[in-house]
Short mmCIF file of C-alpha atoms and ligand atoms in Angstrom, two decimals:
data_model
loop_
_atom_site.label_atom_id
_atom_site.label_comp_id
_atom_site.label_asym_id
_atom_site.label_seq_id
_atom_site.Cartn_x
_atom_site.Cartn_y
_atom_site.Cartn_z
CA UNK A 1 31.66 83.48 98.63
CA UNK A 2 28.89 85.67 97.32
CA UNK A 3 30.63 87.53 94.53
CA UNK A 4 31.68 85.78 91.40
CA UNK A 5 35.31 84.80 91.45
CA UNK A 6 37.91 86.14 89.00
CA UNK A 7 40.63 83.85 87.68
CA UNK A 8 43.99 85.57 87.14
CA UNK A 9 46.85 83.70 85.49
CA UNK A 10 50.42 84.97 85.64
CA UNK A 11 52.92 83.54 83.19
CA UNK A 12 56.58 82.66 83.63
CA UNK A 13 58.00 86.15 83.05
CA UNK A 14 55.41 87.62 85.42
CA UNK A 15 56.82 85.52 88.28
CA UNK A 16 60.35 85.02 86.91
CA UNK A 17 62.14 87.53 89.15
CA UNK A 18 61.59 88.48 92.81
CA UNK A 19 60.47 92.00 91.86
CA UNK A 20 57.99 90.63 89.37
CA UNK A 21 56.54 88.30 91.98
CA UNK A 22 56.13 91.27 94.33
CA UNK A 23 54.36 93.12 91.54
CA UNK A 24 51.97 90.16 91.10
CA UNK A 25 51.20 90.32 94.83
CA UNK A 26 50.48 94.07 94.55
CA UNK A 27 48.16 93.47 91.61
CA UNK A 28 46.12 90.75 93.25
CA UNK A 29 45.92 92.57 96.58
CA UNK A 30 44.72 95.80 95.00
CA UNK A 31 41.13 94.85 95.80
CA UNK A 32 39.38 92.38 98.06
CA UNK A 33 37.26 90.65 95.40
CA UNK A 34 37.53 86.83 95.42
CA UNK A 35 40.25 85.45 93.18
CA UNK A 36 41.84 82.27 92.01
CA UNK A 37 45.44 82.99 91.02
CA UNK A 38 47.01 80.53 88.60
CA UNK A 39 50.80 80.61 88.36
CA UNK A 40 53.25 79.26 85.83
CA UNK A 41 56.74 78.15 86.76
CA UNK A 42 59.43 80.85 86.98
CA UNK A 43 60.51 81.74 83.43
CA UNK A 44 63.10 79.35 82.04
CA UNK A 45 62.30 76.62 84.58
CA UNK A 46 60.17 74.39 82.37
CA UNK A 47 62.72 74.74 79.56
CA UNK A 48 65.45 73.65 81.99
CA UNK A 49 63.38 70.73 83.25
CA UNK A 50 62.68 69.65 79.65
CA UNK A 51 66.39 69.79 78.93
CA UNK A 52 67.22 67.82 82.11
CA UNK A 53 64.69 65.20 80.99
CA UNK A 54 66.29 65.00 77.55
CA UNK A 55 69.77 64.45 79.01
CA UNK A 56 68.32 61.92 81.45
CA UNK A 57 66.65 60.02 78.63
CA UNK A 58 69.95 59.53 76.81
CA UNK A 59 71.79 58.80 80.08
CA UNK A 60 74.03 61.87 79.96
CA UNK A 61 74.06 61.83 83.72
CA UNK A 62 76.80 64.36 84.33
CA UNK A 63 74.83 66.84 82.21
CA UNK A 64 71.74 66.03 84.23
CA UNK A 65 73.60 66.73 87.46
CA UNK A 66 75.14 69.94 86.16
CA UNK A 67 71.82 71.30 84.92
CA UNK A 68 70.07 70.43 88.17
CA UNK A 69 72.74 72.24 90.20
CA UNK A 70 72.55 75.33 87.96
CA UNK A 71 68.78 75.46 88.38
CA UNK A 72 69.09 74.87 92.12
CA UNK A 73 71.48 77.84 92.45
CA UNK A 74 69.02 79.96 90.53
CA UNK A 75 66.28 79.09 93.03
CA UNK A 76 68.55 79.73 96.03
CA UNK A 77 69.32 83.21 94.69
CA UNK A 78 65.65 83.76 93.98
CA UNK A 79 64.49 83.00 97.53
CA UNK A 80 67.37 84.94 99.04
CA UNK A 81 66.20 87.99 97.18
CA UNK A 82 62.46 87.40 97.60
CA UNK A 83 62.17 86.34 101.22
CA UNK A 84 63.57 87.35 104.60
CA UNK A 85 61.54 86.01 107.59
CA UNK A 86 60.27 83.20 105.39
CA UNK A 87 63.68 82.50 103.84
CA UNK A 88 64.28 79.32 105.81
CA UNK A 89 60.81 78.02 104.90
CA UNK A 90 61.57 78.94 101.26
CA UNK A 91 64.84 77.01 101.41
CA UNK A 92 62.96 73.97 102.72
CA UNK A 93 60.47 74.21 99.83
CA UNK A 94 63.25 74.47 97.26
CA UNK A 95 65.27 71.68 98.88
CA UNK A 96 62.32 69.32 98.99
CA UNK A 97 61.59 69.78 95.27
CA UNK A 98 65.23 69.48 94.26
CA UNK A 99 65.55 66.34 96.39
CA UNK A 100 62.62 64.98 94.41
CA UNK A 101 64.24 66.03 91.10
CA UNK A 102 67.49 64.29 92.09
CA UNK A 103 65.61 61.20 93.26
CA UNK A 104 63.59 60.98 90.05
CA UNK A 105 66.64 61.28 87.80
CA UNK A 106 68.74 58.85 89.86
CA UNK A 107 66.88 55.88 88.42
CA UNK A 108 66.26 55.01 84.80
CA UNK A 109 64.16 57.30 82.63
CA UNK A 110 60.51 56.71 82.01
CA UNK A 111 57.87 59.01 80.57
CA UNK A 112 55.76 59.10 83.68
CA UNK A 113 58.67 60.13 85.94
CA UNK A 114 59.66 62.70 83.35
CA UNK A 115 56.22 64.28 83.61
CA UNK A 116 56.60 64.39 87.35
CA UNK A 117 59.93 66.14 86.79
CA UNK A 118 58.23 68.75 84.56
CA UNK A 119 55.63 69.45 87.26
CA UNK A 120 58.20 70.65 89.80
CA UNK A 121 58.35 74.19 88.35
CA UNK A 122 54.72 75.09 89.03
CA UNK A 123 54.75 73.24 92.35
CA UNK A 124 57.66 75.43 93.48
CA UNK A 125 56.48 78.80 92.12
CA UNK A 126 53.10 78.53 93.84
CA UNK A 127 54.56 77.46 97.18
CA UNK A 128 57.14 80.27 97.07
CA UNK A 129 54.48 82.81 96.16
CA UNK A 130 52.27 81.77 99.07
CA UNK A 131 55.29 82.10 101.37
CA UNK A 132 55.91 85.58 100.05
CA UNK A 133 52.26 86.48 100.72
CA UNK A 134 52.68 85.13 104.25
CA UNK A 135 55.75 87.29 104.67
CA UNK A 136 53.68 90.36 103.89
CA UNK A 137 50.94 89.09 106.23
CA UNK A 138 48.53 88.02 103.55
CA UNK A 139 46.85 84.70 103.72
CA UNK A 140 46.13 82.60 100.66
CA UNK A 141 44.85 79.05 100.28
CA UNK A 142 47.01 76.86 98.07
CA UNK A 143 44.83 74.61 95.92
CA UNK A 144 46.72 71.56 94.65
CA UNK A 145 45.95 71.47 90.91
CA UNK A 146 46.82 67.77 90.97
CA UNK A 147 43.72 67.17 93.06
CA UNK A 148 41.49 69.29 90.84
CA UNK A 149 42.48 69.13 87.18
CA UNK A 150 42.43 65.75 85.48
CA UNK A 151 42.21 64.48 81.93
CA UNK A 152 40.48 61.47 80.42
CA UNK A 153 41.98 58.76 78.20
CA UNK A 154 41.95 61.20 75.25
CA UNK A 155 43.81 63.84 77.25
CA UNK A 156 40.64 65.95 77.53
CA UNK A 157 39.79 67.72 80.79
CA UNK A 158 36.30 67.34 82.22
CA UNK A 159 34.95 70.73 83.33
CA UNK A 160 32.10 69.35 85.41
CA UNK A 161 34.50 67.16 87.39
CA UNK A 162 36.83 70.12 87.92
CA UNK A 163 33.83 72.20 88.97
CA UNK A 164 32.76 69.64 91.55
CA UNK A 165 36.22 69.31 93.10
CA UNK A 166 36.93 73.01 93.06
CA UNK A 167 33.46 73.80 94.40
CA UNK A 168 34.13 71.58 97.41
CA UNK A 169 37.43 73.31 98.13
CA UNK A 170 35.98 76.81 97.75
CA UNK A 171 33.07 75.94 99.95
CA UNK A 172 35.26 74.42 102.65
CA UNK A 173 37.19 77.72 102.65
CA UNK A 174 34.28 80.07 102.17
CA UNK A 175 35.73 82.55 104.65
CA UNK A 176 38.73 83.03 102.33
CA UNK A 177 38.87 85.09 99.16
CA UNK A 178 42.35 84.41 97.82
CA UNK A 179 43.32 81.09 96.28
CA UNK A 180 46.54 80.18 94.51
CA UNK A 181 47.06 77.16 92.27
CA UNK A 182 49.42 75.69 89.70
CA UNK A 183 48.87 76.11 86.00
CA UNK A 184 49.89 73.47 83.46
CA UNK A 185 49.87 70.38 85.70
CA UNK A 186 47.14 67.79 86.04
CA UNK A 187 46.55 64.08 86.55
CA UNK A 188 45.82 61.77 83.65
CA UNK A 189 43.20 59.03 83.48
CA UNK A 190 45.44 56.55 85.24
CA UNK A 191 46.17 58.98 88.05
CA UNK A 192 49.73 59.85 87.05
CA UNK A 193 51.07 63.39 87.14
CA UNK A 194 50.70 64.88 83.67
CA UNK A 195 50.45 68.28 82.02
CA UNK A 196 48.36 70.26 79.56
CA UNK A 197 51.31 70.68 77.14
CA UNK A 198 53.69 73.60 76.88
CA UNK A 199 52.12 76.94 77.70
CA UNK A 200 49.27 75.07 79.40
CA UNK A 201 48.78 77.45 82.33
CA UNK A 202 46.53 79.60 80.13
CA UNK A 203 44.38 76.53 79.56
CA UNK A 204 44.26 75.80 83.30
CA UNK A 205 43.01 79.35 83.93
CA UNK A 206 40.30 78.99 81.34
CA UNK A 207 39.22 75.58 82.69
CA UNK A 208 39.05 76.93 86.24
CA UNK A 209 37.19 80.03 85.05
CA UNK A 210 34.64 77.86 83.28
CA UNK A 211 34.39 75.50 86.27
CA UNK A 212 33.63 78.34 88.68
CA UNK A 213 31.54 80.42 86.28
CA UNK A 214 34.03 83.22 86.91
CA UNK A 215 33.30 86.86 86.08
CA UNK A 216 36.47 87.00 83.97
CA UNK A 217 39.58 85.04 83.07
CA UNK A 218 42.60 87.32 83.09
CA UNK A 219 45.80 86.19 81.38
CA UNK A 220 48.59 88.42 82.71
CA UNK A 221 51.76 88.29 80.63
CA UNK A 222 54.67 90.39 79.37
CA UNK A 223 52.89 92.18 76.53
CA UNK A 224 49.89 94.51 76.32
CA UNK A 225 47.45 92.08 74.70
CA UNK A 226 47.06 90.19 71.45
CA UNK A 227 48.99 91.97 68.70
CA UNK A 228 48.03 92.06 65.04
CA UNK A 229 51.13 90.04 64.08
CA UNK A 230 53.90 88.08 65.77
CA UNK A 231 55.93 90.75 67.63
CA UNK A 232 58.94 88.43 67.77
CA UNK A 233 59.23 88.58 63.98
CA UNK A 234 57.46 91.69 62.73
CA UNK A 235 58.36 95.19 63.94
CA UNK A 236 55.68 97.78 64.79
CA UNK A 237 52.88 95.41 65.67
CA UNK A 238 50.04 96.83 67.76
CA UNK A 239 47.58 95.46 70.32
CA UNK A 240 43.99 94.70 69.40
CA UNK A 241 41.61 95.96 72.06
CA UNK A 242 38.76 93.60 71.26
CA UNK A 243 38.47 90.19 69.64
CA UNK A 244 35.62 87.72 69.36
CA UNK A 245 36.01 84.25 70.85
CA UNK A 246 36.12 82.78 67.34
CA UNK A 247 38.86 85.14 66.19
CA UNK A 248 40.95 84.60 69.32
CA UNK A 249 40.53 80.83 69.09
CA UNK A 250 41.84 80.85 65.51
CA UNK A 251 44.83 83.00 66.48
CA UNK A 252 45.66 80.84 69.51
CA UNK A 253 45.27 77.61 67.58
CA UNK A 254 47.35 78.87 64.69
CA UNK A 255 50.36 79.95 66.67
CA UNK A 256 49.89 83.24 68.57
CA UNK A 257 52.09 82.21 71.50
CA UNK A 258 50.37 84.55 73.94
CA UNK A 259 47.58 81.97 74.32
CA UNK A 260 47.74 78.19 74.62
CA UNK A 261 45.81 76.77 71.63
CA UNK A 262 42.99 75.41 73.83
CA UNK A 263 42.47 78.47 76.02
CA UNK A 264 39.39 79.84 74.32
CA UNK A 265 36.91 76.97 74.15
CA UNK A 266 36.10 76.65 77.89
CA UNK A 267 35.64 80.41 78.17
CA UNK A 268 33.51 80.50 75.04
CA UNK A 269 31.38 77.57 76.14
CA UNK A 270 30.49 79.32 79.41
CA UNK A 271 30.59 82.82 77.89
CA UNK A 272 33.25 84.17 80.22
CA UNK A 273 35.30 87.11 78.92
CA UNK A 274 39.05 86.56 78.61
CA UNK A 275 41.30 89.57 79.19
CA UNK A 276 44.91 89.66 78.08
CA UNK A 277 46.84 92.05 80.32
CA UNK A 278 50.41 93.18 80.90
CA UNK A 279 51.86 92.55 84.36
CA UNK A 280 54.55 95.16 83.70
CA UNK A 281 52.05 97.77 82.46
CA UNK A 282 48.80 97.02 84.27
CA UNK A 283 47.24 100.29 83.18
CA UNK A 284 47.50 99.32 79.48
CA UNK A 285 44.17 98.38 77.95
CA UNK A 286 45.14 94.93 76.74
CA UNK A 287 42.68 92.79 74.80
CA UNK A 288 39.16 91.75 75.75
CA UNK A 289 37.94 88.56 74.12
CA UNK A 290 34.21 88.00 74.34
CA UNK A 291 31.11 87.02 72.42
CA UNK A 292 30.61 90.63 71.34
CA UNK A 293 31.00 91.36 67.66
CA UNK A 294 34.19 93.28 67.07
CA UNK A 295 34.78 95.92 64.42
CA UNK A 296 37.20 95.49 61.53
CA UNK A 297 37.69 92.98 58.75
CA UNK A 298 41.25 91.58 58.69
CA UNK A 299 42.55 91.94 62.24
CA UNK A 300 45.60 89.78 62.81
CA UNK A 301 48.02 87.19 61.49
CA UNK A 302 49.50 84.21 63.30
CA UNK A 303 51.80 81.43 62.15
CA UNK A 304 52.10 77.83 63.25
CA UNK A 305 55.31 75.91 62.53
CA UNK A 306 56.05 72.20 62.60
CA UNK A 307 53.43 71.38 59.98
CA UNK A 308 53.62 68.41 57.61
CA UNK A 309 51.61 68.39 54.38
CA UNK A 310 50.39 65.05 53.02
CA UNK A 311 49.06 64.66 49.49
CA UNK A 312 47.09 61.57 48.45
CA UNK A 313 46.74 61.26 44.72
CA UNK A 314 44.30 58.83 43.18
CA UNK A 315 42.80 59.53 39.77
CA UNK A 316 40.37 56.66 40.04
CA UNK A 317 38.99 56.95 43.52
CA UNK A 318 39.02 60.53 44.70
CA UNK A 319 35.63 61.58 43.51
CA UNK A 320 34.03 58.28 44.38
CA UNK A 321 31.91 58.77 47.44
CA UNK A 322 33.29 57.11 50.51
CA UNK A 323 36.89 57.93 49.56
CA UNK A 324 37.18 60.87 51.96
CA UNK A 325 35.65 58.83 54.76
CA UNK A 326 38.30 56.14 54.29
CA UNK A 327 41.06 58.73 54.36
CA UNK A 328 39.63 60.42 57.47
CA UNK A 329 39.24 57.07 59.22
CA UNK A 330 42.96 56.52 58.90
CA UNK A 331 43.67 59.85 60.61
CA UNK A 332 41.12 58.98 63.25
CA UNK A 333 42.72 55.60 63.81
CA UNK A 334 46.09 57.24 64.51
CA UNK A 335 44.39 60.03 66.54
CA UNK A 336 45.98 62.67 64.33
CA UNK A 337 43.99 65.90 63.92
CA UNK A 338 43.92 67.56 60.51
CA UNK A 339 44.45 71.34 60.34
CA UNK A 340 44.00 72.27 56.69
CA UNK A 341 42.49 70.44 53.76
CA UNK A 342 42.23 71.18 50.03
CA UNK A 343 41.02 68.97 47.24
CA UNK A 344 41.33 68.83 43.46
CA UNK A 345 39.96 66.48 40.84
CA UNK A 346 42.67 63.90 41.46
CA UNK A 347 44.23 64.62 44.80
CA UNK A 348 43.59 65.71 48.35
CA UNK A 349 46.14 67.58 50.47
CA UNK A 350 45.97 67.69 54.25
CA UNK A 351 48.17 69.09 56.97
CA UNK A 352 49.02 67.71 60.39
CA UNK A 353 51.14 69.03 63.26
CA UNK A 354 51.74 65.71 64.94
CA UNK A 355 54.15 63.52 62.99
CA UNK A 356 54.76 60.95 65.73
CA UNK A 357 53.05 58.18 63.76
CA UNK A 358 53.81 59.59 60.33
CA UNK A 359 55.39 56.45 58.89
CA UNK A 360 52.50 54.18 59.84
CA UNK A 361 49.97 56.83 58.76
CA UNK A 362 51.57 57.14 55.32
CA UNK A 363 51.76 53.36 54.94
CA UNK A 364 48.05 53.11 55.71
CA UNK A 365 47.18 55.92 53.26
CA UNK A 366 49.21 54.30 50.49
CA UNK A 367 46.50 51.68 50.00
CA UNK A 368 44.37 54.47 48.47
CA UNK A 369 46.89 56.11 46.18
CA UNK A 370 50.24 57.74 45.77
CA UNK A 371 51.27 59.63 48.93
CA UNK A 372 53.70 62.58 49.02
CA UNK A 373 54.91 64.15 52.26
CA UNK A 374 56.25 67.72 52.65
CA UNK A 375 57.75 68.39 56.10
CA UNK A 376 58.88 71.73 57.60
CA UNK A 377 55.85 73.75 56.61
CA UNK A 378 54.13 76.67 58.32
CA UNK A 379 50.47 77.64 58.32
CA UNK A 380 50.01 81.38 58.14
CA UNK A 381 46.57 82.29 59.34
CA UNK A 382 44.87 85.58 58.54
CA UNK A 383 42.12 86.22 61.04
CA UNK A 384 39.21 88.60 61.33
CA UNK A 385 35.58 88.95 60.49
CA UNK A 386 36.12 87.87 56.90
CA UNK A 387 32.84 87.99 55.04
CA UNK A 388 33.27 86.15 51.78
CA UNK A 389 31.22 88.75 49.95
CA UNK A 390 33.70 91.46 50.85
CA UNK A 391 35.07 92.57 47.51
CA UNK A 392 38.82 92.36 47.13
CA UNK A 393 39.52 90.53 50.37
CA UNK A 394 41.26 87.50 48.87
CA UNK A 395 42.93 89.62 46.21
CA UNK A 396 44.40 91.83 48.93
CA UNK A 397 45.83 88.82 50.76
CA UNK A 398 47.28 87.17 47.66
CA UNK A 399 48.71 90.42 46.36
CA UNK A 400 50.37 90.99 49.74
CA UNK A 401 52.06 87.58 49.62
CA UNK A 402 53.63 88.61 46.31
CA UNK A 403 56.18 86.16 44.94
CA UNK A 404 56.45 83.93 48.00
CA UNK A 405 55.90 80.19 47.45
CA UNK A 406 52.48 78.89 48.54
CA UNK A 407 51.71 75.17 48.94
CA UNK A 408 48.01 75.31 49.93
CA UNK A 409 45.29 77.92 50.50
CA UNK A 410 42.11 77.45 52.48
CA UNK A 411 39.25 79.94 52.80
CA UNK A 412 35.56 79.54 53.44
CA UNK A 413 35.78 76.92 56.18
CA UNK A 414 34.82 79.64 58.63
CA UNK A 415 34.31 83.34 58.21
CA UNK A 416 37.22 84.03 60.52
CA UNK A 417 40.20 82.60 58.77
CA UNK A 418 42.21 82.41 55.56
CA UNK A 419 44.99 79.84 55.94
CA UNK A 420 48.02 79.67 53.71
CA UNK A 421 50.61 76.90 53.82
CA UNK A 422 54.17 77.93 53.09
CA UNK A 423 57.63 76.43 53.61
CA UNK A 424 58.88 77.43 57.06
CA UNK A 425 62.04 78.90 55.54
CA UNK A 426 59.98 81.72 53.96
CA UNK A 427 57.91 82.48 57.06
CA UNK A 428 59.64 85.71 57.99
CA UNK A 429 59.33 87.17 54.46
CA UNK A 430 55.68 86.11 54.22
CA UNK A 431 54.79 87.66 57.59
CA UNK A 432 56.59 90.87 56.69
CA UNK A 433 55.02 91.17 53.26
CA UNK A 434 51.53 90.36 54.58
CA UNK A 435 52.07 92.96 57.27
CA UNK A 436 53.09 95.50 54.68
CA UNK A 437 50.14 94.74 52.40
CA UNK A 438 47.42 94.31 55.03
CA UNK A 439 48.27 96.66 57.86
CA UNK A 440 50.49 99.43 56.49
CA UNK A 441 50.09 102.34 56.39
CA UNK A 442 48.73 101.60 59.82
CA UNK A 443 44.97 101.48 59.75
CA UNK A 444 43.75 100.40 63.14
CA UNK A 445 40.14 99.31 63.23
CA UNK A 446 37.88 101.94 64.75
CA UNK A 447 36.68 100.47 68.02
CA UNK A 448 33.35 102.10 68.75
CA UNK A 449 33.10 100.43 72.15
CA UNK A 450 35.81 102.75 73.53
P1 ADP B 1 53.74 83.76 79.50
O1 ADP B 1 55.04 83.27 80.01
O2 ADP B 1 53.20 84.93 80.26
O3 ADP B 1 52.73 82.66 79.32
P2 ADP B 1 54.29 83.69 76.66
O4 ADP B 1 55.74 83.85 76.32
O5 ADP B 1 53.75 82.31 76.63
O6 ADP B 1 54.05 84.38 78.08
O7 ADP B 1 53.38 84.61 75.71
C1 ADP B 1 53.67 85.97 75.56
C2 ADP B 1 54.53 86.18 74.33
O8 ADP B 1 53.81 85.77 73.17
C3 ADP B 1 54.86 87.61 74.04
O9 ADP B 1 55.99 88.04 74.77
C4 ADP B 1 55.10 87.61 72.52
O10 ADP B 1 56.45 87.57 72.21
C5 ADP B 1 54.48 86.31 72.06
N1 ADP B 1 53.50 86.49 70.97
C6 ADP B 1 53.47 85.79 69.81
N2 ADP B 1 52.47 86.20 69.02
C7 ADP B 1 51.83 87.21 69.69
C8 ADP B 1 50.73 88.06 69.38
N3 ADP B 1 50.06 87.94 68.25
N4 ADP B 1 50.38 88.99 70.29
C9 ADP B 1 51.05 89.11 71.46
N5 ADP B 1 52.11 88.34 71.81
C10 ADP B 1 52.50 87.39 70.93
N1 LIG B 2 55.53 76.33 82.65
C1 LIG B 2 54.84 75.74 81.53
C2 LIG B 2 55.61 76.03 80.26
O1 LIG B 2 56.61 76.73 80.29
C3 LIG B 2 53.42 76.18 81.41
C4 LIG B 2 53.20 77.66 81.15
O2 LIG B 2 54.10 78.47 81.34
O3 LIG B 2 52.10 78.00 80.75
O4 LIG B 2 55.27 75.52 79.24
MG1 MG B 3 52.46 81.18 77.84
#
């Protein structure tokens, strides 16, 4: 392959109905340039598999059976509508995966088998898509993601390893230009089937883009790019045509569902532009994320739920040097990342989004002072090119929040983010009032690159 490859990822809604899948085929066949197409499972499938796994775990076996049969019927209808000459082959694909699902859930639950259960969605969508391409006389090579994407003992993927494996496959098929693979799924350090966490297909696309030094990573979804606020909560949001890697990384990490939180770093590391595009409106501009500086100060707001705030209060020790190190070592020991941090004379407050080991973590922290825990919090993140010298910036944000309760504020850690911790119950009001104060009347940044 002489030209640089493009990586195109299509999410669940983009492949969730036979017509949508046909549209994906039209989009990728519009030109002959080399492509790696990353697919998610059909929309709703991973949710159903998660729910089957939950029923399986608590031995509600009739629920397991019922849910499997409902999903199976959905797939039978799907292939009946999508395929004609390849229908029988499609039925065999679906049957083989559902046999595997039934076999897995017929014995007692374990986490490793559950992860294999979760992988069936992407395994099916990619095989069905390749069959559809065959039906329209288009050849594509199916790359098994389970042979390419793997993670180490910390759950981190290794791009150079991915690059080596993928390079071999691309080279062995150098007379082909169209490759299809599964998003989301991978193998872990002990060789078991695993995944890159919910929404992980975006991350797969970015890893593969970085591993192949792609010309672009395109994330095709059901909306015309990154909006300035969460469109599920706030009316009249609008797409941002350009974002810097740093801005997009903050938005993805702090809850903008359109991107998996880890999507940006591989692209940024290898300086590969990420485009967010709409499968249903391919002519829409979408968002380009790159290293280019983008115009505008405050650009967007995102919100991340499921946050727990932890306060450690110790009048004697806080300002003693070494205290912070001891506190951080405890978080490191439990492998719990910290999102926000604020300090005062006598206390330090931190937030985490992983409360799996909360009890043990709190017990360990208690040796250094009084510990208070506030669950059910949300981080609201205001993102842009926020130069601290800009007069009135913080005032504008605080004034926009108005009377809403605020538990923590963090600014100055980077020039791209002001984070505010609020109780989740007031999230909607906070997003609406910030929207009102920061973006209305609508003042879209002037994008001189257009
Ligand atoms: P896919 O299945 O294609 O991966 P997702 O549902 O994961 O799609 O992501 C797209 C959705 O993200 C949109 O439909 C939208 O509701 C939601 N979303 C949340 N915040 C934003 C935002 N700031 N900009 C655009 N979409 C957002
Ligand atoms: N199918 C997976 C999920 O629903 C991965 C993805 O869609 O990105 O989480
Ligand atoms: Mg997604």
